[in-house]
mmCIF file of C-alpha atoms in Angstrom:
data_model
loop_
_atom_site.group_PDB
_atom_site.id
_atom_site.type_symbol
_atom_site.label_atom_id
_atom_site.label_comp_id
_atom_site.label_asym_id
_atom_site.label_seq_id
_atom_site.Cartn_x
_atom_site.Cartn_y
_atom_site.Cartn_z
ATOM 1 C CA UNK A 23 0.000 0.000 0.000
ATOM 2 C CA UNK A 24 1.075 3.526 -0.726
ATOM 3 C CA UNK A 25 2.513 4.869 2.588
ATOM 4 C CA UNK A 26 0.886 8.234 1.889
ATOM 5 C CA UNK A 27 -2.563 6.604 1.938
ATOM 6 C CA UNK A 28 -2.039 4.217 4.851
ATOM 7 C CA UNK A 29 -5.226 4.436 6.999
ATOM 8 C CA UNK A 30 -3.310 3.190 10.035
ATOM 9 C CA UNK A 31 -0.830 6.087 9.815
ATOM 10 C CA UNK A 32 -2.588 9.214 8.562
ATOM 11 C CA UNK A 33 -0.543 12.316 7.928
ATOM 12 C CA UNK A 34 0.084 14.427 11.000
ATOM 13 C CA UNK A 35 -1.369 17.419 9.165
ATOM 14 C CA UNK A 36 -4.589 15.462 8.602
ATOM 15 C CA UNK A 37 -4.838 14.634 12.304
ATOM 16 C CA UNK A 38 -4.143 18.246 13.292
ATOM 17 C CA UNK A 39 -6.806 19.471 10.864
ATOM 18 C CA UNK A 40 -9.315 16.961 12.158
ATOM 19 C CA UNK A 41 -8.571 17.930 15.758
ATOM 20 C CA UNK A 42 -8.887 21.617 14.836
ATOM 21 C CA UNK A 43 -12.397 21.017 13.474
ATOM 22 C CA UNK A 44 -13.389 19.009 16.560
ATOM 23 C CA UNK A 45 -12.086 21.712 18.903
ATOM 24 C CA UNK A 46 -13.657 24.597 16.951
ATOM 25 C CA UNK A 47 -17.045 22.909 16.915
ATOM 26 C CA UNK A 48 -16.921 22.134 20.644
ATOM 27 C CA UNK A 49 -15.728 25.614 21.616
ATOM 28 C CA UNK A 50 -18.283 27.390 19.405
ATOM 29 C CA UNK A 51 -20.994 25.366 21.142
ATOM 30 C CA UNK A 52 -19.712 26.253 24.625
ATOM 31 C CA UNK A 53 -19.156 29.945 23.841
ATOM 32 C CA UNK A 54 -22.533 30.437 22.151
ATOM 33 C CA UNK A 55 -24.318 30.416 25.517
ATOM 34 C CA UNK A 56 -22.177 33.421 26.530
ATOM 35 C CA UNK A 57 -23.134 35.357 23.400
ATOM 36 C CA UNK A 58 -19.752 35.223 21.656
ATOM 37 C CA UNK A 59 -18.166 33.326 18.794
ATOM 38 C CA UNK A 60 -14.757 31.694 18.906
ATOM 39 C CA UNK A 61 -13.289 34.590 16.905
ATOM 40 C CA UNK A 62 -14.930 37.099 19.244
ATOM 41 C CA UNK A 63 -13.617 35.245 22.285
ATOM 42 C CA UNK A 64 -10.119 35.159 20.787
ATOM 43 C CA UNK A 65 -10.196 38.919 20.217
ATOM 44 C CA UNK A 66 -11.500 39.488 23.738
ATOM 45 C CA UNK A 67 -8.715 37.396 25.301
ATOM 46 C CA UNK A 68 -6.176 39.484 23.407
ATOM 47 C CA UNK A 69 -7.807 42.675 24.704
ATOM 48 C CA UNK A 70 -7.838 41.288 28.245
ATOM 49 C CA UNK A 71 -4.042 41.072 28.100
ATOM 50 C CA UNK A 72 -3.416 44.098 25.855
ATOM 51 C CA UNK A 73 -6.142 46.721 26.279
ATOM 52 C CA UNK A 74 -6.212 49.718 23.981
ATOM 53 C CA UNK A 75 -5.136 48.055 20.762
ATOM 54 C CA UNK A 76 -6.252 49.469 17.434
ATOM 55 C CA UNK A 77 -8.367 47.404 15.043
ATOM 56 C CA UNK A 78 -5.286 46.581 12.914
ATOM 57 C CA UNK A 79 -3.224 45.544 15.938
ATOM 58 C CA UNK A 80 -6.066 43.423 17.292
ATOM 59 C CA UNK A 81 -6.528 41.785 13.874
ATOM 60 C CA UNK A 82 -2.838 40.811 13.679
ATOM 61 C CA UNK A 83 -2.817 39.400 17.188
ATOM 62 C CA UNK A 84 -6.067 37.489 16.576
ATOM 63 C CA UNK A 85 -4.906 36.094 13.195
ATOM 64 C CA UNK A 86 -7.691 37.861 11.298
ATOM 65 C CA UNK A 87 -7.820 40.306 8.429
ATOM 66 C CA UNK A 88 -8.552 43.944 9.326
ATOM 67 C CA UNK A 89 -11.840 43.655 7.419
ATOM 68 C CA UNK A 90 -12.848 40.557 9.362
ATOM 69 C CA UNK A 91 -11.856 42.247 12.588
ATOM 70 C CA UNK A 92 -14.012 45.269 11.690
ATOM 71 C CA UNK A 93 -17.015 42.959 11.580
ATOM 72 C CA UNK A 94 -16.035 41.158 14.796
ATOM 73 C CA UNK A 95 -15.455 44.474 16.619
ATOM 74 C CA UNK A 96 -18.849 45.778 15.473
ATOM 75 C CA UNK A 97 -20.578 42.659 16.832
ATOM 76 C CA UNK A 98 -18.641 42.811 20.114
ATOM 77 C CA UNK A 99 -19.418 46.511 20.537
ATOM 78 C CA UNK A 100 -23.101 45.917 19.778
ATOM 79 C CA UNK A 101 -23.132 43.180 22.439
ATOM 80 C CA UNK A 102 -21.609 45.541 24.995
ATOM 81 C CA UNK A 103 -18.418 43.481 25.352
ATOM 82 C CA UNK A 104 -16.014 46.172 24.128
ATOM 83 C CA UNK A 105 -15.844 49.932 23.830
ATOM 84 C CA UNK A 106 -13.994 52.077 21.356
ATOM 85 C CA UNK A 107 -12.560 55.494 22.053
ATOM 86 C CA UNK A 108 -10.317 57.880 20.095
ATOM 87 C CA UNK A 109 -6.608 57.554 20.784
ATOM 88 C CA UNK A 110 -5.242 60.783 22.291
ATOM 89 C CA UNK A 111 -2.046 60.431 20.243
ATOM 90 C CA UNK A 112 -3.857 59.844 16.933
ATOM 91 C CA UNK A 113 -7.514 60.872 16.793
ATOM 92 C CA UNK A 114 -8.098 58.785 13.641
ATOM 93 C CA UNK A 115 -7.172 55.645 15.531
ATOM 94 C CA UNK A 116 -9.715 53.955 17.812
ATOM 95 C CA UNK A 117 -8.541 52.267 20.999
ATOM 96 C CA UNK A 118 -10.481 49.101 21.793
ATOM 97 C CA UNK A 119 -10.968 47.915 25.357
ATOM 98 C CA UNK A 120 -13.139 45.408 27.173
ATOM 99 C CA UNK A 121 -16.109 46.676 29.135
ATOM 100 C CA UNK A 122 -16.931 45.293 32.587
ATOM 101 C CA UNK A 123 -19.314 42.887 30.844
ATOM 102 C CA UNK A 124 -16.513 41.890 28.460
ATOM 103 C CA UNK A 125 -14.144 41.114 31.339
ATOM 104 C CA UNK A 126 -16.826 39.025 33.065
ATOM 105 C CA UNK A 127 -17.648 37.100 29.874
ATOM 106 C CA UNK A 128 -13.967 36.443 29.142
ATOM 107 C CA UNK A 129 -13.648 34.936 32.625
ATOM 108 C CA UNK A 130 -16.731 32.770 32.173
ATOM 109 C CA UNK A 131 -15.669 31.661 28.693
ATOM 110 C CA UNK A 132 -12.122 30.943 29.831
ATOM 111 C CA UNK A 133 -13.487 28.665 32.551
ATOM 112 C CA UNK A 134 -15.607 26.833 29.946
ATOM 113 C CA UNK A 135 -12.599 26.524 27.618
ATOM 114 C CA UNK A 136 -10.398 25.195 30.458
ATOM 115 C CA UNK A 137 -13.078 22.663 31.383
ATOM 116 C CA UNK A 138 -13.277 21.497 27.769
ATOM 117 C CA UNK A 139 -9.492 21.251 27.553
ATOM 118 C CA UNK A 140 -9.468 19.026 30.646
ATOM 119 C CA UNK A 141 -12.082 16.817 28.995
ATOM 120 C CA UNK A 142 -10.228 16.809 25.660
ATOM 121 C CA UNK A 143 -6.903 15.844 27.218
ATOM 122 C CA UNK A 144 -8.311 13.660 29.995
ATOM 123 C CA UNK A 145 -6.743 10.485 28.601
ATOM 124 C CA UNK A 146 -3.234 11.992 28.886
ATOM 125 C CA UNK A 147 -1.101 12.022 32.002
ATOM 126 C CA UNK A 148 0.143 15.405 33.257
ATOM 127 C CA UNK A 149 3.595 14.569 31.859
ATOM 128 C CA UNK A 150 2.122 13.641 28.466
ATOM 129 C CA UNK A 151 0.137 16.916 28.447
ATOM 130 C CA UNK A 152 3.313 18.869 29.170
ATOM 131 C CA UNK A 153 5.143 16.993 26.422
ATOM 132 C CA UNK A 154 2.323 17.604 23.919
ATOM 133 C CA UNK A 155 2.238 21.301 24.833
ATOM 134 C CA UNK A 156 6.006 21.564 24.377
ATOM 135 C CA UNK A 157 5.926 19.806 21.014
ATOM 136 C CA UNK A 158 3.076 21.971 19.731
ATOM 137 C CA UNK A 159 4.835 25.144 20.904
ATOM 138 C CA UNK A 160 8.010 24.035 19.118
ATOM 139 C CA UNK A 161 6.110 23.452 15.855
ATOM 140 C CA UNK A 162 4.271 26.790 16.176
ATOM 141 C CA UNK A 163 7.494 28.669 16.928
ATOM 142 C CA UNK A 164 9.418 27.018 14.107
ATOM 143 C CA UNK A 165 6.672 27.892 11.641
ATOM 144 C CA UNK A 166 6.211 31.412 13.001
ATOM 145 C CA UNK A 167 9.895 32.089 12.449
ATOM 146 C CA UNK A 168 9.805 30.444 9.027
ATOM 147 C CA UNK A 169 6.710 32.294 7.817
ATOM 148 C CA UNK A 170 7.582 35.613 9.430
ATOM 149 C CA UNK A 171 4.181 35.761 11.168
ATOM 150 C CA UNK A 172 3.915 38.732 13.504
ATOM 151 C CA UNK A 173 1.789 38.852 16.615
ATOM 152 C CA UNK A 174 0.701 36.493 19.307
ATOM 153 C CA UNK A 175 -2.549 35.645 20.958
ATOM 154 C CA UNK A 176 -3.262 36.037 24.621
ATOM 155 C CA UNK A 177 -2.829 32.295 24.944
ATOM 156 C CA UNK A 178 0.656 32.517 23.451
ATOM 157 C CA UNK A 179 1.711 35.150 25.933
ATOM 158 C CA UNK A 180 0.083 33.661 29.018
ATOM 159 C CA UNK A 181 0.407 29.877 28.638
#
């Protein structure tokens, strides 16, 4: 059998993609009850760590396009999760910050995400979890350096 098509040893990229879809679906379901999407939650976690970012800065750190972030910011502002205010240094630039509601929802969502992660990784020992985390960080870092990607998420800077 062609080793590329061996069902007993699928490509690592296939497994990562499959896991990504499983995780996205599960997180979207858990976050929906808090009134946010996964992209909205990601942006909010970035703002929790780095308040006052501009739309462009927030987009880079959330791995979104500025246009996509415009839409996400509009939805978050409409929901009362964030507020925008003119930057004193550059009045054309809007600073984006979490509201009190936004901070509360980030906390609630983060607890739901942590609970899901415990469930997801429940079959692994603490040492295996640490090893997996280290391996994934190494792959992310190697590819970030290779691709020249700029910006990190709140998870990158706090985990």
